[in-house]
């Protein structure tokens, strides 16, 4: 019994030492690696809640390849059916079927809510993000279970400051806190319902609570498939209007 | 019981009976003088108030902040004027109305600000500087090249950079305004091309205004309703507020006949208060008159004497007037609840007269000796009436323990009113009767009518007591089942007089503008703080619009990337292109390009439908559909272009020349400020109306108005709105905040006072029963406890039945009628007291006798009380007061029914061994 206790203590010290040796950037890189999906496809249901508790539902089919390419095809409600969002590296295009037009999203609108009044996910939030490429991170503190990382945006379309609470065992974020230019926390993203697909962990329920708005938006992923072949056509601007 | 009772009665009633019998004339004359003095006092001192601020205590934070705003900005309330009709007609009417308002002598110095349109000169000078830096940069696209093709192409580029950013309700309103300007631009162009407008100069001017300074008025998205606000300068002076609203009503009535097809009405807090007050005055008067007349008729029938009834009613009126004047010594103003209670005093106060008239003439006939007859009357009923009045007023006085000023006032008026009425009935009414019969050797004495049915009811109860108890129990279970489903209506507007014009206007404002006329307010000292707070309020999902001087005075802070210097730099870029007028006059060859630019513009507006669906932008959808579907502005323009001929082309060229010329001049005019480095907007550059609206006279304080999205009074919005804005700043106040605070306090205090009232009634009854008991302890204690519990039965079961019936009649609880439970407790307890007392004295076998005598008194008293509440329930304009009346009308009816039908069998089952077979009257 005594031997087991000593072994556990030694293991605990070893784990703590190894954890303490990680820098913020390294933790962020690990998070990226854990969450990285070569390709993925899922049915997405977004619920935009008003402060009084009512909500509107938006559905889409989402495709992604790595951190740089993502494509969303809106399917519900009927008025949105056929609308597409294409995110390629740092650019976003929108296809409007009613007018058969493809419009490139101006830079300054990428961090604005994609779902208008009440939406808490920006176009950038909905695109896949490589934290380690776009943010510099510093390990601010840690608890028994969590690393608390302060990430600072270093490229276009990033948030000035994000505080990530990352699970020490899985390196999956538990929540991200977003700060505005004035240094005030304005929204928090919670990662829930972590499920494994082909061995890869995927948070299938995301909840963005807006402190400014006093409401929230949720995203539920269903029928998730990972590492499946996805045609290049999905991520081509030329094919967006077809 | 009798021994103690007699000793106490002797000491109290003998000298009183002797005094009243001897000095009856003096008493009547003194009462008359007292009533005259009271009327004079009331008429010179009474203030009716419907403001919720007056319900709260002075040390309440919202009241303190409101008072600060009133002191510094000279008012916390406003009048909104809603004008409906065709756009051009509403504008003409509004201009005429404003002229009348400005020239009205009685309104001079009473108006702080009229916010009816944006000042044109201010916009021409500072219009660009009012835009955010990033918007000015987008505006650069709009004015790079003139001519029709250049303009449409500029619009498309501007659109691309601005339209989809609709992240807050405030931005949604800006988008609607933005679309509204394009609608004006297109409509003028189309109307001119179609030949509906013949002056190119006018058309070009309107098109230029639309693209540069926009529509100065605040129209609904459908453009058929205009709203503007007038801020008063009169503090919270009650009388001046009434006159202020009346003046506006008169002015509107005077101007309206000259403008056919236009409708106008007032809304906003001042107009709402005025209408509520008018309804309260009605509810104070008409139900009182009706109740008075009905009680009079009922008493004439039951007393068989017109004069005795008249004396009772005169004494009652005197008691209410003097009692009210007395309470006014301590409270100069009266709220709607207290006003309603005065009406109910008619029903409650007359109860004492019923008992006096029931006994005194009879005793007079029996003894033939006035002092003796009066003494016997006091002995018969005096103590019962005093105990009843003490329990009732004791319950009412429990409101004094409330922390809400309005409840304290109600408790004081109600409790004191009851006691004063009792004193008048014990002293003044006998004095009247003695005077009537004095000097007559053999007067014809009128005694009250006997109700045989009550005796029969008593006999039936004796025979079938198990059946009655069973029926009572089944009804109880059924009522509990229904009562549990009873709902609480927290929508404040449902409690107001539904036919009031200001309420109708308010609902129209909510429907058309998706915002309320009332707003939350915050006063801050630092303009940069005001800016940061305005921005945070704007972000809230509950917030539809924020008004603040910071939208007119952009920041000067160096660290703000959107400060005035940055804006001036951006404006300078708009001023730069000197070749914007070097455009090619449109020719037949250019038509396809023009067509394609117009189509692109149309597509961009159509694409807004996606943003509408994603963001739930109902106002934007409304506007877009007007442009695209209703007015078909693009179809008409494209049809004109598509069927181009030389004549049409000539017209197109003509308008292009005029428009481009004017637009160029306008750009030069509006970019002139950028030529100097110090052309900043300061408080001194603001138009007077904006300055007075948002900055105090000393220039130190800034006022922020926060309007909710949709109806602020909606029960799903108000609590959340108040919580969120208060989280941002605790000192926030304004009508919705005060209302929410008052509503919460009202409910909390209602529960608290109900508990206190129940407790005090229980204590009074226990003490009374202990004093009157004859057994030794602890038997006396047990008997007192059991008797008290049974006395409470009519009240408790009556309340349960009441909740079932409320559900059955679909009457919901609300913030006004919830307080009626405490009043019901004070009143409904009396019936149980009377029946239980008589049962103890007369016993089970005498139930028919009890019901014949005491039951008759209770019946008359319940009917008179129900008349008071019924008149309020059925005749009140004020829904809240009516629901208050309904609750007490049904509640009293139920307490009375339970006392009469279900209490006697219960007494027979549980108190049989304590009853004494005796024959004394109550």
Short mmCIF file of C-alpha atoms in Angstrom, two decimals, chain B residues 96-302:
data_model
loop_
_atom_site.label_atom_id
_atom_site.label_comp_id
_atom_site.label_asym_id
_atom_site.label_seq_id
_atom_site.Cartn_x
_atom_site.Cartn_y
_atom_site.Cartn_z
CA UNK B 96 -48.39 73.40 -38.25
CA UNK B 97 -48.67 71.80 -34.83
CA UNK B 98 -45.14 72.77 -33.85
CA UNK B 99 -45.80 76.35 -34.90
CA UNK B 100 -48.90 76.42 -32.68
CA UNK B 101 -47.03 74.85 -29.78
CA UNK B 102 -44.20 77.34 -30.04
CA UNK B 103 -46.61 80.28 -30.15
CA UNK B 104 -48.75 79.03 -27.28
CA UNK B 105 -48.45 81.40 -24.33
CA UNK B 106 -49.40 78.85 -21.68
CA UNK B 107 -46.68 76.48 -22.81
CA UNK B 108 -43.92 79.07 -22.78
CA UNK B 109 -41.15 78.18 -20.35
CA UNK B 110 -42.76 74.78 -19.80
CA UNK B 111 -41.05 73.00 -22.68
CA UNK B 112 -37.47 71.91 -22.29
CA UNK B 113 -37.07 70.47 -25.75
CA UNK B 114 -39.06 69.45 -28.80
CA UNK B 115 -37.46 66.59 -30.62
CA UNK B 116 -39.47 66.44 -33.84
CA UNK B 117 -36.87 66.58 -36.60
CA UNK B 118 -33.18 66.90 -37.14
CA UNK B 119 -31.95 70.44 -37.59
CA UNK B 120 -31.10 70.90 -41.30
CA UNK B 121 -28.35 73.48 -40.84
CA UNK B 122 -26.67 71.29 -38.24
CA UNK B 123 -26.76 68.30 -40.59
CA UNK B 124 -25.48 70.33 -43.54
CA UNK B 125 -22.53 71.45 -41.50
CA UNK B 126 -21.81 68.38 -39.39
CA UNK B 127 -23.67 65.57 -41.15
CA UNK B 128 -20.51 63.72 -42.22
CA UNK B 129 -18.82 64.29 -38.88
CA UNK B 130 -21.73 62.54 -37.16
CA UNK B 131 -20.91 59.32 -39.02
CA UNK B 132 -18.44 56.79 -37.68
CA UNK B 133 -15.02 56.87 -39.30
CA UNK B 134 -15.57 53.54 -41.04
CA UNK B 135 -18.94 54.76 -42.37
CA UNK B 136 -17.33 57.96 -43.68
CA UNK B 137 -14.81 55.77 -45.49
CA UNK B 138 -17.70 53.89 -47.09
CA UNK B 139 -19.34 57.22 -47.98
CA UNK B 140 -16.21 57.97 -49.97
CA UNK B 141 -17.31 55.26 -52.46
CA UNK B 142 -20.70 56.91 -52.75
CA UNK B 143 -19.43 60.28 -53.91
CA UNK B 144 -16.34 59.45 -55.94
CA UNK B 145 -18.05 59.87 -59.29
CA UNK B 146 -21.31 61.67 -59.91
CA UNK B 147 -23.81 61.26 -62.70
CA UNK B 148 -26.44 58.57 -62.51
CA UNK B 149 -24.11 55.68 -63.35
CA UNK B 150 -21.49 56.97 -60.93
CA UNK B 151 -24.07 57.39 -58.19
CA UNK B 152 -25.63 53.94 -58.61
CA UNK B 153 -22.21 52.38 -58.78
CA UNK B 154 -21.22 54.32 -55.62
CA UNK B 155 -24.37 53.18 -53.85
CA UNK B 156 -23.51 49.56 -54.64
CA UNK B 157 -20.01 49.89 -53.29
CA UNK B 158 -21.24 51.71 -50.23
CA UNK B 159 -23.84 48.99 -49.70
CA UNK B 160 -21.28 46.24 -49.95
CA UNK B 161 -19.28 47.78 -47.16
CA UNK B 162 -22.07 48.62 -44.79
CA UNK B 163 -25.33 46.78 -45.08
CA UNK B 164 -24.67 43.39 -43.62
CA UNK B 165 -23.44 44.71 -40.31
CA UNK B 166 -26.71 44.44 -38.43
CA UNK B 167 -25.58 43.10 -35.10
CA UNK B 168 -27.77 45.11 -32.75
CA UNK B 169 -31.35 46.37 -32.80
CA UNK B 170 -29.98 49.89 -33.00
CA UNK B 171 -28.06 48.94 -36.16
CA UNK B 172 -31.26 47.45 -37.50
CA UNK B 173 -32.97 50.81 -37.04
CA UNK B 174 -30.03 52.52 -38.75
CA UNK B 175 -30.39 50.06 -41.63
CA UNK B 176 -34.07 50.90 -41.92
CA UNK B 177 -33.20 54.60 -41.97
CA UNK B 178 -30.54 53.88 -44.57
CA UNK B 179 -33.10 52.03 -46.73
CA UNK B 180 -35.61 54.76 -46.13
CA UNK B 181 -33.21 57.28 -47.64
CA UNK B 182 -32.76 55.07 -50.71
CA UNK B 183 -36.51 54.73 -50.97
CA UNK B 184 -36.86 58.53 -51.01
CA UNK B 185 -34.06 58.79 -53.57
CA UNK B 186 -35.57 56.18 -55.89
CA UNK B 187 -39.14 57.32 -55.44
CA UNK B 188 -38.29 60.90 -56.39
CA UNK B 189 -36.35 59.74 -59.43
CA UNK B 190 -39.11 57.37 -60.57
CA UNK B 191 -41.89 59.91 -59.98
CA UNK B 192 -40.03 62.49 -62.02
CA UNK B 193 -39.28 60.09 -64.86
CA UNK B 194 -42.88 58.90 -64.93
CA UNK B 195 -44.06 62.49 -65.17
CA UNK B 196 -45.64 62.77 -61.73
CA UNK B 197 -43.25 65.53 -60.78
CA UNK B 198 -42.43 68.24 -63.29
CA UNK B 199 -39.77 70.27 -61.52
CA UNK B 200 -36.35 68.65 -62.00
CA UNK B 201 -34.85 71.07 -59.49
CA UNK B 202 -37.21 69.90 -56.71
CA UNK B 203 -36.65 66.26 -57.57
CA UNK B 204 -32.90 66.66 -57.67
CA UNK B 205 -33.00 68.49 -54.34
CA UNK B 206 -34.96 65.68 -52.69
CA UNK B 207 -32.63 63.06 -54.19
CA UNK B 208 -29.63 64.98 -52.90
CA UNK B 209 -31.12 65.34 -49.42
CA UNK B 210 -31.89 61.63 -49.34
CA UNK B 211 -28.28 60.66 -50.11
CA UNK B 212 -26.64 63.21 -47.84
CA UNK B 213 -28.71 64.23 -44.84
CA UNK B 214 -31.65 61.82 -45.04
CA UNK B 215 -35.17 62.24 -43.80
CA UNK B 216 -35.16 64.59 -40.80
CA UNK B 217 -38.37 63.17 -39.31
CA UNK B 218 -38.78 59.96 -37.33
CA UNK B 219 -41.17 57.85 -39.41
CA UNK B 220 -42.25 54.25 -38.97
CA UNK B 221 -40.80 51.81 -41.55
CA UNK B 222 -44.09 52.02 -43.42
CA UNK B 223 -43.73 55.84 -43.44
CA UNK B 224 -47.34 56.29 -42.41
CA UNK B 225 -46.71 57.13 -38.78
CA UNK B 226 -44.55 59.89 -37.41
CA UNK B 227 -43.58 60.19 -33.80
CA UNK B 228 -41.96 62.99 -31.91
CA UNK B 229 -41.29 63.78 -28.29
CA UNK B 230 -41.73 66.84 -26.15
CA UNK B 231 -39.80 67.13 -22.91
CA UNK B 232 -41.35 69.26 -20.22
CA UNK B 233 -39.75 71.79 -17.96
CA UNK B 234 -42.14 71.56 -15.06
CA UNK B 235 -40.52 69.10 -12.70
CA UNK B 236 -43.01 66.71 -11.16
CA UNK B 237 -45.58 69.38 -10.39
CA UNK B 238 -48.83 67.48 -10.43
CA UNK B 239 -51.19 70.32 -11.37
CA UNK B 240 -48.89 71.70 -14.04
CA UNK B 241 -48.50 68.25 -15.59
CA UNK B 242 -52.25 68.00 -15.99
CA UNK B 243 -52.45 71.44 -17.55
CA UNK B 244 -49.50 70.65 -19.77
CA UNK B 245 -51.21 67.58 -21.23
CA UNK B 246 -54.54 69.40 -21.50
CA UNK B 247 -52.87 72.19 -23.46
CA UNK B 248 -51.48 69.71 -25.94
CA UNK B 249 -54.83 68.03 -26.31
CA UNK B 250 -56.39 71.42 -27.05
CA UNK B 251 -53.72 72.41 -29.56
CA UNK B 252 -54.01 69.09 -31.42
CA UNK B 253 -57.79 69.44 -31.48
CA UNK B 254 -57.42 72.95 -32.91
CA UNK B 255 -54.92 72.03 -35.63
CA UNK B 256 -56.38 68.69 -36.68
CA UNK B 257 -59.52 69.94 -38.50
CA UNK B 258 -57.35 71.74 -41.07
CA UNK B 259 -55.57 68.52 -42.00
CA UNK B 260 -57.90 65.91 -43.38
CA UNK B 261 -56.68 62.33 -43.43
CA UNK B 262 -54.40 62.89 -40.46
CA UNK B 263 -54.87 61.43 -37.00
CA UNK B 264 -52.91 62.52 -33.96
CA UNK B 265 -52.80 61.39 -30.36
CA UNK B 266 -50.65 61.71 -27.30
CA UNK B 267 -48.67 58.99 -25.61
CA UNK B 268 -45.67 58.81 -23.31
CA UNK B 269 -45.51 58.85 -19.55
CA UNK B 270 -47.21 62.23 -19.00
CA UNK B 271 -50.15 61.44 -21.29
CA UNK B 272 -50.48 57.97 -19.79
CA UNK B 273 -50.51 59.42 -16.27
CA UNK B 274 -53.12 61.94 -17.37
CA UNK B 275 -55.41 59.31 -18.86
CA UNK B 276 -54.98 57.04 -15.87
CA UNK B 277 -55.80 59.92 -13.59
CA UNK B 278 -58.94 60.74 -15.60
CA UNK B 279 -60.01 57.12 -15.31
CA UNK B 280 -59.26 57.18 -11.60
CA UNK B 281 -61.37 60.31 -11.16
CA UNK B 282 -64.15 58.49 -12.95
CA UNK B 283 -63.63 55.40 -10.81
CA UNK B 284 -63.67 57.60 -7.77
CA UNK B 285 -66.94 59.28 -8.71
CA UNK B 286 -69.31 57.12 -10.77
CA UNK B 287 -68.99 53.83 -8.84
CA UNK B 288 -69.33 55.85 -5.60
CA UNK B 289 -72.58 57.45 -6.75
CA UNK B 290 -73.95 54.16 -8.01
CA UNK B 291 -72.94 52.30 -4.84
CA UNK B 292 -74.45 55.05 -2.73
CA UNK B 293 -77.78 54.94 -4.58
CA UNK B 294 -77.94 51.13 -4.57
CA UNK B 295 -77.19 50.93 -0.87
CA UNK B 296 -79.81 53.61 -0.27
CA UNK B 297 -82.48 51.64 -2.15
CA UNK B 298 -81.58 48.41 -0.41
CA UNK B 299 -81.72 49.99 3.01
CA UNK B 300 -85.03 51.71 2.36
CA UNK B 301 -86.49 48.31 1.53
CA UNK B 302 -84.97 46.51 4.51
#
